[in-house]
Structures are given as structure tokens and as C-alpha cells.
CSV table of C-alpha atoms in Angstrom, one decimal:
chain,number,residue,atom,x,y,z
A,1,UNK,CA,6.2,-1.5,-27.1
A,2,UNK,CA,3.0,-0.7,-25.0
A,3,UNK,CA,2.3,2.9,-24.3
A,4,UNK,CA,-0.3,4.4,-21.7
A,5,UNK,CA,-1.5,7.8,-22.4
A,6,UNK,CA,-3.2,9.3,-19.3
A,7,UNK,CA,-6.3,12.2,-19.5
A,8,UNK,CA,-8.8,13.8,-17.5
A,9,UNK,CA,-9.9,16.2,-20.3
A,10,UNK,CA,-7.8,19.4,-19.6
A,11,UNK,CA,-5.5,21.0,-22.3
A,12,UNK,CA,-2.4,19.5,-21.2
A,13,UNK,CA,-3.7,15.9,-20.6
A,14,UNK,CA,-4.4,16.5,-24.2
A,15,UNK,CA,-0.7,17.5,-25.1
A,16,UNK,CA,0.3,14.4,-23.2
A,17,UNK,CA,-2.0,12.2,-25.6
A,18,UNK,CA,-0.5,13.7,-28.7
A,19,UNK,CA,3.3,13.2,-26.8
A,20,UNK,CA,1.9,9.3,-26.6
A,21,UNK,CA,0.5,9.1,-30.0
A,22,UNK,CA,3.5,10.3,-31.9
A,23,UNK,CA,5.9,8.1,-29.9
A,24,UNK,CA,3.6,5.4,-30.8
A,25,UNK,CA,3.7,6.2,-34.1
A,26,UNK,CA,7.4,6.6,-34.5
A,27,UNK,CA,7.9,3.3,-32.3
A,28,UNK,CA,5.1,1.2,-34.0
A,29,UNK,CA,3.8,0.9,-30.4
A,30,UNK,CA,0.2,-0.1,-29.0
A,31,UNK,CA,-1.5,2.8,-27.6
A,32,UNK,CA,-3.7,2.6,-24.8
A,33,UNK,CA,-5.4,5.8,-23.3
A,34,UNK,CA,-6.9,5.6,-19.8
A,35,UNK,CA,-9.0,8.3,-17.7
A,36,UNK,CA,-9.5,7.4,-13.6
A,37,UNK,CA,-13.1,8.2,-12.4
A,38,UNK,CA,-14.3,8.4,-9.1
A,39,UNK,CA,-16.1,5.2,-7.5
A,40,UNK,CA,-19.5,6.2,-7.3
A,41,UNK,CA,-19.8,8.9,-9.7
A,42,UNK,CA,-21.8,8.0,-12.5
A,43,UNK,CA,-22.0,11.8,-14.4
A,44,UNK,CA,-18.2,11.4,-14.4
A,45,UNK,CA,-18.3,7.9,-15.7
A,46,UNK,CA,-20.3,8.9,-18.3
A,47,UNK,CA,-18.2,11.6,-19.6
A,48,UNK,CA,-15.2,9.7,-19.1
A,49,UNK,CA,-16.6,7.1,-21.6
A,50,UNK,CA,-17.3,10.4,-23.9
A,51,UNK,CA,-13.6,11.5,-23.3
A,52,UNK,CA,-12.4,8.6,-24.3
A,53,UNK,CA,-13.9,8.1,-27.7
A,54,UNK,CA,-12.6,12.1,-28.1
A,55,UNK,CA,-9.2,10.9,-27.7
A,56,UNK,CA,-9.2,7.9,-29.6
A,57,UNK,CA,-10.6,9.6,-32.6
A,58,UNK,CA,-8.2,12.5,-32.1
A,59,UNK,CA,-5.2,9.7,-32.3
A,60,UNK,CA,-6.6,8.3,-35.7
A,61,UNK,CA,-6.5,5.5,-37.6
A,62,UNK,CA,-3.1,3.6,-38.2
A,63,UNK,CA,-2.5,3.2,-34.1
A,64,UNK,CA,-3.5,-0.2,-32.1
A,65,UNK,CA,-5.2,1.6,-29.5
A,66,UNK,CA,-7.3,1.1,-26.6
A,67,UNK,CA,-9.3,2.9,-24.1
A,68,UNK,CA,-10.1,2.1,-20.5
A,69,UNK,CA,-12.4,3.6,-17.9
A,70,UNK,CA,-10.8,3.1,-14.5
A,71,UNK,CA,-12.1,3.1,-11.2
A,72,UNK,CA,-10.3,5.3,-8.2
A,73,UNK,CA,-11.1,5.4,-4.8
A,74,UNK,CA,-13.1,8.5,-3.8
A,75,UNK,CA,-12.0,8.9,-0.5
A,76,UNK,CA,-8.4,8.9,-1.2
A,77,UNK,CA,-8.7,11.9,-4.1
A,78,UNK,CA,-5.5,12.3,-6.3
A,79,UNK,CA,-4.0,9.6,-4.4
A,80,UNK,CA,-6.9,7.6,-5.1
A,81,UNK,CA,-6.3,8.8,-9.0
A,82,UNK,CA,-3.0,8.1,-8.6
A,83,UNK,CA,-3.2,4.2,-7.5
A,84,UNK,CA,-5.7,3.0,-10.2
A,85,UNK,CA,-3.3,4.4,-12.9
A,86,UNK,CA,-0.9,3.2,-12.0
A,87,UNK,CA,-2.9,0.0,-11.4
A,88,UNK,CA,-3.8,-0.1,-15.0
A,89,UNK,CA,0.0,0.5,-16.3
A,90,UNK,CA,1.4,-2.4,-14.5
A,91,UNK,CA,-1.7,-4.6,-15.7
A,92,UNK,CA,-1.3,-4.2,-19.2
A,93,UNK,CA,2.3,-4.4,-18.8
A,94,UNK,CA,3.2,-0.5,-20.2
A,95,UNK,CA,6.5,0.1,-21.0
A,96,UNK,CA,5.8,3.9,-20.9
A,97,UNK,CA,3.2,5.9,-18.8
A,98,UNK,CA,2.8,9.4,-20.4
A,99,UNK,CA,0.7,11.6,-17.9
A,100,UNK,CA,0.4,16.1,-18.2
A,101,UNK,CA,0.9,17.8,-14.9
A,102,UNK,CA,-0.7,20.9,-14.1
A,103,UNK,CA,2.6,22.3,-12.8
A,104,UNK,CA,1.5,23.3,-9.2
A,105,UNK,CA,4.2,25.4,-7.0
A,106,UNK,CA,4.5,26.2,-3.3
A,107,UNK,CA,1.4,25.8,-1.0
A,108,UNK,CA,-0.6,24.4,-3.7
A,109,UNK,CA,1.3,21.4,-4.6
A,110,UNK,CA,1.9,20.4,-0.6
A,111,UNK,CA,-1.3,20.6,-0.1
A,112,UNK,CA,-3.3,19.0,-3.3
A,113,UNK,CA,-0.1,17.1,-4.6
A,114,UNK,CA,0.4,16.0,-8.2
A,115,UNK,CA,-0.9,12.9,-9.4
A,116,UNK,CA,1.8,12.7,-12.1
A,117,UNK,CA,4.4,12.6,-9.1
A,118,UNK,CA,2.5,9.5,-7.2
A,119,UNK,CA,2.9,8.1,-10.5
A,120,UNK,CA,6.0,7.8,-11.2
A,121,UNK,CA,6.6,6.2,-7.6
A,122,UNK,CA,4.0,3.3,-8.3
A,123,UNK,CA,4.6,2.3,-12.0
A,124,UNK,CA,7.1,-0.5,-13.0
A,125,UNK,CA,7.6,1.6,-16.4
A,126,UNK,CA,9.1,4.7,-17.5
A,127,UNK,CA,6.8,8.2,-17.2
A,128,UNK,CA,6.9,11.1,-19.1
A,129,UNK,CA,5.4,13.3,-17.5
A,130,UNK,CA,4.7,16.5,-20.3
A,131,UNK,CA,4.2,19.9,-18.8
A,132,UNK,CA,1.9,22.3,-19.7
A,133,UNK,CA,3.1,25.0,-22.2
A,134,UNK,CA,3.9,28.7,-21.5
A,135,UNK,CA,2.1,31.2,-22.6
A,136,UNK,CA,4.0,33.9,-24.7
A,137,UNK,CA,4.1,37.3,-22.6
């Protein structure tokens, strides 16, 4: 089983990493964590490249991972995002794409959209998609 864990850096990207590590674990799967930067931005390249060796120390040892750096069209924003993920998950064949959502409502969401939404439309695989958690009031 291949498994793509999706992350941009923020706390529930992060969640949806540990979602993909332990079904990896549990499944015996190949891991393979991906973060999409921007064409021509090289500051976010850079920090991509920094994220991912985050994440694929946080994983551990005992996993077949990978990491990959992929490239999104600027000019198309989330949708941009959105294509070269799932780009990615067909190429290396995924079986499973697990991606965090920031859980936008209303206004918000028509107007930015959610990239864990375009994904799930593009990839030939199953998505998870792992919300963030609530806060205890």
C-alpha cells in the first residue's frame, strides 16, 4: 500500500501526517509526504525542503518514506496547489491521499475554496481528508 501524506506546515497538516504515519504503520505501507510550492518562489522552496525533513524525522524510523518538493502554478493559487498534488498522487500510484483542511465556512470557503476539496475530485485514490480539532470551551 502507498500512502501520500500532504503538508504545508500548519497544525493540522501536521495531524494529517501523523493520520498517514500510523495507517502506514498499521498497514506496513510506503509513506510518502509531499508539500506544493509556488513556481517561482524560492524562500518557500527553501522552507519547503526544511519542512520536509521536519516531517520525515517526526514519522521515524521503521517507515519506507519519501519526501517530495512539488511545483504549483502560481497564477492559479489553491487550484494551482490543488493540481500538482494531485499530480504527484496519481504519479506514484497512491492508494490513499491524506490531506488537513482548514475547515472554512460560508463566504470564506466560496471565495478562497479548499484545496482538500479540489483534491479529492482529481486523485484516482482514496482521500482522507482530517479536520482540524476543536478546541475545548
Amino acid at each position: 500500500m502507498k500512502i501520500m501524506a500532504a503538508i504545508d506546515g500548519t497544525e493540522t497538516s501536521m495531524e494529517a501526517l501523523m493520520e498517514a504515519k500510523h495507517i502506514a504503520v498499521s498497514q506496513d505501507a510506503s509513506l510518502c509526504i509531499v508539500y506544493a510550492v509556488a513556481d517561482s518562489d524560492e524562500n518557500d522552496e527553501s522552507s519547503g525542503l526544511k519542512l520536509l525533513e521536519q516531517a520525515k524525522s517526526i514519522v521515524g524510523n521503521g517507515l519506507n518514506v519519501d519526501t517530495r518538493l512539488v511545483h504549483a502554478e502560481a497564477e492559479y493559487g489553491l487550484n494551482g496547489i490543488a493540481e500538482a498534488l494531485a499530480e504527484a498522487a496519481n504519479e506514484w500510484h497512491a492508494d490513499l491521499v491524506v490531506v488537513g483542511t482548514a475547515n472554512r465556512r460560508g463566504l470564506e470557503r466560496f471565495v478562497i475554496g479548499s484545496v482538500a476539496e479540489q483534491v479529492v475530485s482529481k486523485v484516482d485514490a482514496s482521500v482522507l481528508v482530517v479536520r482540524p480539532r476543536r478546541s475545548a470551551d
